[in-house]
Coordinates of C-alpha atoms in Angstrom, one line a residue:
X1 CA 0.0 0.0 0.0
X2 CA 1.6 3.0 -1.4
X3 CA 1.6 6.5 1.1
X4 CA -0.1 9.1 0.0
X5 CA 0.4 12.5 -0.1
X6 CA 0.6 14.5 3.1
X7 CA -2.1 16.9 4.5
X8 CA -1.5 19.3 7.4
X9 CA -4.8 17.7 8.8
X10 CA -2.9 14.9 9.9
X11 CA -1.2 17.1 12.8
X12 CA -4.4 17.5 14.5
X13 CA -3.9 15.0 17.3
X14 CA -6.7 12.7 18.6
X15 CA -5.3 11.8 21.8
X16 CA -1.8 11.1 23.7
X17 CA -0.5 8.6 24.6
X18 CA 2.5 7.4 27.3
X19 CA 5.0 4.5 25.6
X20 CA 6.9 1.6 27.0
X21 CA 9.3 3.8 28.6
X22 CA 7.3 6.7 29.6
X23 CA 7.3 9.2 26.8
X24 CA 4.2 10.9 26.1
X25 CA 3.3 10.5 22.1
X26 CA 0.2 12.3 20.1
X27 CA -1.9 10.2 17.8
X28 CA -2.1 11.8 14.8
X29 CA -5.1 11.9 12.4
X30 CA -3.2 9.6 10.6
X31 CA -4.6 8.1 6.7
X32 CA -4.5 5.1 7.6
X33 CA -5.0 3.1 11.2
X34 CA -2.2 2.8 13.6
X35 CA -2.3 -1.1 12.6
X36 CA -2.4 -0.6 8.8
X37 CA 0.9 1.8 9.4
X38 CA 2.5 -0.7 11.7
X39 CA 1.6 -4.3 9.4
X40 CA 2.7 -1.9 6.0
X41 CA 5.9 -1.0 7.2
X42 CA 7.1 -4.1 9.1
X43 CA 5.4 -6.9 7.2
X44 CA 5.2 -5.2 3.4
X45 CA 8.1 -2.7 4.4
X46 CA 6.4 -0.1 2.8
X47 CA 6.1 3.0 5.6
X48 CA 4.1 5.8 6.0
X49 CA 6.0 7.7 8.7
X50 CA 8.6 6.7 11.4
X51 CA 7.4 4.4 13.4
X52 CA 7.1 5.0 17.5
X53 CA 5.7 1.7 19.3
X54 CA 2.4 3.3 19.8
X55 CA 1.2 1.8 16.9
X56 CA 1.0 -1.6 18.7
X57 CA -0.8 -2.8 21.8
X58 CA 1.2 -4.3 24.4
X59 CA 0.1 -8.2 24.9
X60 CA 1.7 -10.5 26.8
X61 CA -0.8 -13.0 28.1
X62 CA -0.9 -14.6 31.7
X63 CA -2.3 -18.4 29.9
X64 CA 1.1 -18.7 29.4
X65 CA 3.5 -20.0 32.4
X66 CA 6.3 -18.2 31.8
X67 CA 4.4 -14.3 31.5
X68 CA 3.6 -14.9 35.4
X69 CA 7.0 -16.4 36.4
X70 CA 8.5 -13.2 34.6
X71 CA 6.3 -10.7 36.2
X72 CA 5.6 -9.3 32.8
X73 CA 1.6 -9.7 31.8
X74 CA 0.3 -7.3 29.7
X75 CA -3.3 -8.0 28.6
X76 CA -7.4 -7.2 29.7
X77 CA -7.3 -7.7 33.2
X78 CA -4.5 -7.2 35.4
X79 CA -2.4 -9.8 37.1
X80 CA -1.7 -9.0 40.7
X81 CA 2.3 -8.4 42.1
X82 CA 1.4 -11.4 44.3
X83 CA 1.0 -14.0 41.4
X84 CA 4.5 -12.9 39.8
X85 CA 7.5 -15.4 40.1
X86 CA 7.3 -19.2 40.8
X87 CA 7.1 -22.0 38.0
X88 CA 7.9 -21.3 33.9
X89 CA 6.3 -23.7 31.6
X90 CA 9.1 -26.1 32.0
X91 CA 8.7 -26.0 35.8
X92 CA 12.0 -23.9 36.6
X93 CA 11.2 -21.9 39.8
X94 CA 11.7 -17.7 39.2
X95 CA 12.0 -14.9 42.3
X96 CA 10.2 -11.6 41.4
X97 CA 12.5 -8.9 42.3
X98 CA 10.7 -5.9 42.7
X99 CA 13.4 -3.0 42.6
X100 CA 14.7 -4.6 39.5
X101 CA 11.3 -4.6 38.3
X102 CA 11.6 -8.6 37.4
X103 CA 12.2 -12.1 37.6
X104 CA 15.3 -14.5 37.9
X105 CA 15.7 -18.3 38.0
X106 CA 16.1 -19.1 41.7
X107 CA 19.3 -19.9 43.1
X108 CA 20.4 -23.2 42.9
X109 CA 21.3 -26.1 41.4
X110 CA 20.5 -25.7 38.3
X111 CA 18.0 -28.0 36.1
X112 CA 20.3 -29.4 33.4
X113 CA 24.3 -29.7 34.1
X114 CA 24.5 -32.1 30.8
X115 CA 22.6 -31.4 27.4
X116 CA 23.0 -35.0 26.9
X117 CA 20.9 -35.4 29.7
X118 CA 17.9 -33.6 28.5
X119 CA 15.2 -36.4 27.6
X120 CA 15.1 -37.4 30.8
X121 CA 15.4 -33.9 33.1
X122 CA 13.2 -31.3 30.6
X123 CA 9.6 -32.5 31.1
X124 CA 8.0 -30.3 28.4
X125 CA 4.7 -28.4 29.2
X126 CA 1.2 -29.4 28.0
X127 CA 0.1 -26.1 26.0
X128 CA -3.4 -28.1 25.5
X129 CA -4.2 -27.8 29.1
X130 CA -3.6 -23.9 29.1
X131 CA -7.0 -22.3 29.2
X132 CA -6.7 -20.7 25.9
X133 CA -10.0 -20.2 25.5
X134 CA -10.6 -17.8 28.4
X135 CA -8.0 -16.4 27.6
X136 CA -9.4 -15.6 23.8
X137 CA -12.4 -14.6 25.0
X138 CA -11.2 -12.0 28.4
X139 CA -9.0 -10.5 25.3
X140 CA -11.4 -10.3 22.6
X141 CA -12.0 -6.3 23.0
X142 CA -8.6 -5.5 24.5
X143 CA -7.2 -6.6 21.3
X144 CA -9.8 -5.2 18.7
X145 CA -8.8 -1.5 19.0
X146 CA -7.1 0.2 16.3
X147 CA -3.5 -0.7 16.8
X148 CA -1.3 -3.7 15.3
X149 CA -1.9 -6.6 18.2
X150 CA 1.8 -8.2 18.4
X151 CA 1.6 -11.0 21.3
X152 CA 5.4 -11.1 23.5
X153 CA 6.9 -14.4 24.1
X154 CA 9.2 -14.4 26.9
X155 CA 11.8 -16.2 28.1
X156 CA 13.7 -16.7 25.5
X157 CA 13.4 -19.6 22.9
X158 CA 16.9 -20.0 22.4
X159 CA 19.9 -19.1 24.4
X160 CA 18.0 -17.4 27.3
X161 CA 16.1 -20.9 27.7
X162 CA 19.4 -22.4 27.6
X163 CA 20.6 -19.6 30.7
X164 CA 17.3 -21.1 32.8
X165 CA 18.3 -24.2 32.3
X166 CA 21.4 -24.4 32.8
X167 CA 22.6 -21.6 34.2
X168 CA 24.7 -18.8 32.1
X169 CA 27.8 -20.3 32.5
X170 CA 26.4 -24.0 31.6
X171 CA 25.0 -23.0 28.8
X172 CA 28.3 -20.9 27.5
X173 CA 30.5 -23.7 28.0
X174 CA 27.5 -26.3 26.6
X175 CA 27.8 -24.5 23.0
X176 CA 31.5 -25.5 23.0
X177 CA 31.5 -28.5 24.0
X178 CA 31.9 -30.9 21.3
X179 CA 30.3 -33.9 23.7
X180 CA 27.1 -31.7 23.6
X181 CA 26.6 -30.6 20.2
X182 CA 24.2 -33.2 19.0
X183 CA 22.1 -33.2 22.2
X184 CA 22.1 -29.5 22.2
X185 CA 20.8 -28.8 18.6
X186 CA 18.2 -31.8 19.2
X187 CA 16.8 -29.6 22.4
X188 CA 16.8 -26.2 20.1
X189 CA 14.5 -27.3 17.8
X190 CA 12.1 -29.4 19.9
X191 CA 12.0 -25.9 22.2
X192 CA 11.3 -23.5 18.9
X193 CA 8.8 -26.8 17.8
X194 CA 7.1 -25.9 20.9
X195 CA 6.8 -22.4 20.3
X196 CA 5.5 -22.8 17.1
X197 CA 2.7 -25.0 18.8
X198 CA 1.9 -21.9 21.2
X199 CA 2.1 -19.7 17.6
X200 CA -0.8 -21.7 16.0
X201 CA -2.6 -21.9 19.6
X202 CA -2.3 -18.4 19.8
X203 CA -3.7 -17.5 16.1
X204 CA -6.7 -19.8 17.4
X205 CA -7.9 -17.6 19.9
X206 CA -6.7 -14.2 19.2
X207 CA -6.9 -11.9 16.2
X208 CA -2.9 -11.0 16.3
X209 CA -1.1 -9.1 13.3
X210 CA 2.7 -10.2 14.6
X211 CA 5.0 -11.7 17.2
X212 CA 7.6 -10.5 19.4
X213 CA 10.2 -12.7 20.9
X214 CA 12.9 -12.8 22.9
X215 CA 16.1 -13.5 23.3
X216 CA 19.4 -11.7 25.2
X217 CA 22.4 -12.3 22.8
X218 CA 25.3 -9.9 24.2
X219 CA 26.6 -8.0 27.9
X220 CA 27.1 -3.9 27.1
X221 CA 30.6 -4.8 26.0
X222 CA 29.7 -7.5 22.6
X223 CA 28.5 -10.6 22.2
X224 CA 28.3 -13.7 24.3
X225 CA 29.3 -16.4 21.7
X226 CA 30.6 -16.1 18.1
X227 CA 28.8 -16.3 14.7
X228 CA 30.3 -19.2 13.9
X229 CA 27.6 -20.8 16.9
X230 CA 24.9 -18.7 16.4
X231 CA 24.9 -20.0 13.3
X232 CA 25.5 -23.6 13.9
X233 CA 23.2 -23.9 17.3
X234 CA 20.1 -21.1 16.2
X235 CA 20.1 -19.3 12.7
X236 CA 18.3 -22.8 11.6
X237 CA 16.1 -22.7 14.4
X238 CA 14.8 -19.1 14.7
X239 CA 14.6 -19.3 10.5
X240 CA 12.2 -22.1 10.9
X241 CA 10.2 -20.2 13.2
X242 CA 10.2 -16.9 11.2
X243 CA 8.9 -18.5 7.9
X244 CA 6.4 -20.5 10.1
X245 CA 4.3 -17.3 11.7
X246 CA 5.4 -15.3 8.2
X247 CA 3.4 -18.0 6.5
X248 CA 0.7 -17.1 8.5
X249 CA 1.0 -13.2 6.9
X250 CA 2.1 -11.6 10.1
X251 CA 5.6 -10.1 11.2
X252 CA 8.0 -10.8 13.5
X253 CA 10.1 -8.8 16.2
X254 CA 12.9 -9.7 17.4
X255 CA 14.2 -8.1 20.9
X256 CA 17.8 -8.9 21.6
X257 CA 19.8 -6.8 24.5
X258 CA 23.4 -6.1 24.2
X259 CA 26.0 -4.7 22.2
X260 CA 25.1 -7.2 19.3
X261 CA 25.5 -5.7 16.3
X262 CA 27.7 -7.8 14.6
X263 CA 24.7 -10.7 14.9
X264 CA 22.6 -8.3 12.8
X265 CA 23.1 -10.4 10.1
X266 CA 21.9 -13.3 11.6
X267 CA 19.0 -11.6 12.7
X268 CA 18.7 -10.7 8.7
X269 CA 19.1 -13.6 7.5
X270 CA 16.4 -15.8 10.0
X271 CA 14.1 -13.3 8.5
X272 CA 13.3 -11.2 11.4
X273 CA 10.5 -8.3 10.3
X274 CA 12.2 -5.4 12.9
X275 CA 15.1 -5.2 16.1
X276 CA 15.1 -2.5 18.7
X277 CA 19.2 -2.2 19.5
X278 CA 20.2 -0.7 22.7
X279 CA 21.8 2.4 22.9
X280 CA 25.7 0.9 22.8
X281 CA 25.2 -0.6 19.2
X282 CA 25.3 2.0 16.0
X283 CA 21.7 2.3 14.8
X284 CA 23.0 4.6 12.1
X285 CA 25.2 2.0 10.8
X286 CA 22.8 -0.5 11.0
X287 CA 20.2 1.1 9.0
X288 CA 22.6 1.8 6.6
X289 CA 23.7 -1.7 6.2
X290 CA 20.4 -3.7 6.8
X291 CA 17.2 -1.5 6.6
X292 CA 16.0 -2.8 3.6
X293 CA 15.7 -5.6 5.0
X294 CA 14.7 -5.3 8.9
X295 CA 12.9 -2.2 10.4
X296 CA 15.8 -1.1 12.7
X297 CA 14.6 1.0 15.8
X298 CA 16.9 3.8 15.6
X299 CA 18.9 5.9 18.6
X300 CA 19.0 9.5 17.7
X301 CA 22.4 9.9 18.1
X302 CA 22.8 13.6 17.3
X303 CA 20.3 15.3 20.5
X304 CA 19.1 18.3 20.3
X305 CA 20.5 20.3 23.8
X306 CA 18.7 21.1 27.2
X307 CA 16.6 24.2 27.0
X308 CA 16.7 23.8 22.6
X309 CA 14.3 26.1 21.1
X310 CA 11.9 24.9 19.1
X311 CA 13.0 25.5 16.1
X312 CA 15.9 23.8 16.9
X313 CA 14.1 20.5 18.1
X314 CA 12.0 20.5 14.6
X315 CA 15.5 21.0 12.8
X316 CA 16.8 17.9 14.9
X317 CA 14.1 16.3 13.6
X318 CA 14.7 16.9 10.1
X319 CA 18.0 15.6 10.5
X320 CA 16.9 12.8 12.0
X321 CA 14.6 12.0 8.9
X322 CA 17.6 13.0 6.4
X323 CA 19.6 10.5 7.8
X324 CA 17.7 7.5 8.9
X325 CA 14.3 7.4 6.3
X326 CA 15.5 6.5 3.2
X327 CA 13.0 4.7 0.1
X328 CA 12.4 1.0 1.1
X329 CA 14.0 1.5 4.6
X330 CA 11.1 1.9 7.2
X331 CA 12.6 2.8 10.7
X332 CA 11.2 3.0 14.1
X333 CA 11.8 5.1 16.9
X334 CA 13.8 3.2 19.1
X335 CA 11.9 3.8 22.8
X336 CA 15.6 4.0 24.1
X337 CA 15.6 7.1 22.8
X338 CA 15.6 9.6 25.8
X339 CA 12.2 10.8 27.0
X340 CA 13.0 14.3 26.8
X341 CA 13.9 14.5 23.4
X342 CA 10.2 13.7 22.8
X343 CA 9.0 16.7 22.8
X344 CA 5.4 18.6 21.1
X345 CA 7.6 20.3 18.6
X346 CA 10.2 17.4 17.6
X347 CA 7.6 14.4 17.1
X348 CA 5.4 16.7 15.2
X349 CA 8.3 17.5 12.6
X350 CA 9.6 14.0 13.1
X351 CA 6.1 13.0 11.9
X352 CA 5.9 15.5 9.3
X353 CA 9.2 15.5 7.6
X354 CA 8.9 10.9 7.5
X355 CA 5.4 11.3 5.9
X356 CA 6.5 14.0 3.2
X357 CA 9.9 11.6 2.5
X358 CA 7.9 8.6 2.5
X359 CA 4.8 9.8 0.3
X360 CA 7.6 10.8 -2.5
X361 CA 8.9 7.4 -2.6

């Protein structure tokens, strides 16, 4: 769906609204629905203006173990603090920590030391006996608004699934052992098989537009393993599970923390719709290399100052668009980007100057 031509109705906000991290966005009187924007530029990559992360509705549903253990539940009704922690799908015990705001595997020993072992010590979950229904139907109007429904999946279905398992340093020295290799890959892909059992259960009983999942790949200093295992251990994996929801006609996110940007392209090349980087990685160079390919969420490296006039924050903007929105390379916001830079004047422009640049083509 090509962009049309920009009209200065479309600055008339309907509403604000707060994002992940606490910025406060307008909704514009956009064309076309927040969802429409969202699918078009991440499935289609076909944008209308830079995307922001209001465009989608947070869901992360409590039918799934793993949301409660994690203390991370975002859908109709509420889950209490008291509920957060305790057993993941795979019955590893989690401690809510509340000034971190989250969850970690409980001290101890750990529940696989071997990878060989794992037949007999994972006891996989059964997803039939999930109320799934319930849950479909306590979601039905939460998710029928008019934003792009993208349910979270938590956890990790690779290497962070591996850390709660095994424990970080197991599973570090468990993709290097030779002993384990075999064992290891057939674990990988009976975990991603599972997730693409919760996929279709999903689709069943909600009306979703994408998936978001997760999965920690690097500290703030580079990587945790090499590209030579990434690609021997998960590229295969999370490819299989990237064409599976893709053949369902919906996009894929990808959230991966750390300095990782030298596993871009493996993120490219498992066909991953969009990655948020944190601030340490080069979003610029990113873009440059790869946005034709993946919607990159992108750090405004060049801030406007404290106390900028605002003139100067719309010119910030502008730059901002001259550098990162190029033809056929849709970029998001990142929602790293400092709060304060968000202000009236610079998402206006920022809003402005993407859907003049995109509409031309």
């Amino acid at each position: 769906m090509k962009p049309t031509a920009f009209d200065e109705k479309e600055l008339q906000a309907i509403r604000t609204e707060k994002n992940f991290m606490g910025a406060e966005f307008p909704i514009f009187n956009t064309p076309i629905s927040l969802k429409e924007g969202c699918v078009s530029a991440m499935r289609d990559k076909e944008p209308w203006w830079v995307l922001n992360g209001t465009e989608q509705i947070l869901f992360c549903p409590s039918v799934i173990p793993d949301h409660v253990a994690r203390g991370f539940c975002f859908e109709a009704v509420p889950v209490p603090r008291e509920r957060f922690g305790g057993k993941d799908m795979f019955g590893v015990e989690w401690e809510y920590i509340d000034v971190a705001g989250g969850s970690m595997v409980k001290p101890g020993a750990p529940l696989l030391e071997d990878a060989n072992d794992w037949k007999e010590v994972v006891h996989f979950p059964d997803i039939d006996s999930w109320d799934w229904e319930g849950s479909g139907e306590m979601n039905r109007e939460y998710l029928s608004g008019d934003k792009a429904a993208a349910m979270t999946l938590l956890n990790g279905c690779w290497f962070e699934r591996l850390i709660s398992f095994m424990d970080f340093e197991g599973a570090a020295m468990a993709l290097m052992d030779e002993d384990q290799e075999d064992a290891l890959k057939e674990l990988i892909h009976e975990i991603t098989s599972l997730y693409i059992r919760i996929i279709d259960k999903a689709c069943s009983v909600y009306k979703l537009d994408g998936f978001q999942i997760h999965d920690d790949w690097g500290s703030q200093m580079a990587p945790f393993f090499s590209e030579k295992i990434a690609r021997t251990f998960f590229l295969p994996e999370m490819k299989r599970l990237v064409d599976h929801v893709h053949e369902k006609n919906m996009f894929i996110e990808l959230h991966s923390c750390g300095h990782v940007e030298k596993r871009c392209n493996i993120f490219v090349e498992a066909g991953f719709d969009a990655w948020s980087p944190m601030p340490m990685n080069d979003t610029a160079a990113l873009v440059e290399a790869y946005g034709d390919k993946i919607v990159i969420g992108a750090i405004n490296d060049k801030p406007f100052p404290a106390g900028a006039s605002e003139e100067t924050q719309r010119a910030c903007a502008r730059d901002f668009v001259q550098r990162f929105c190029k033809s056929g390379k849709p970029v998001s916001l990142s929602f790293y980007n400092d709060p304060k830079q968000s202000t009236p004047a610079f998402l206006e422009e920022l809003y402005r100057a993407s859907r003049e640049l995109y509409a031309k083509g």
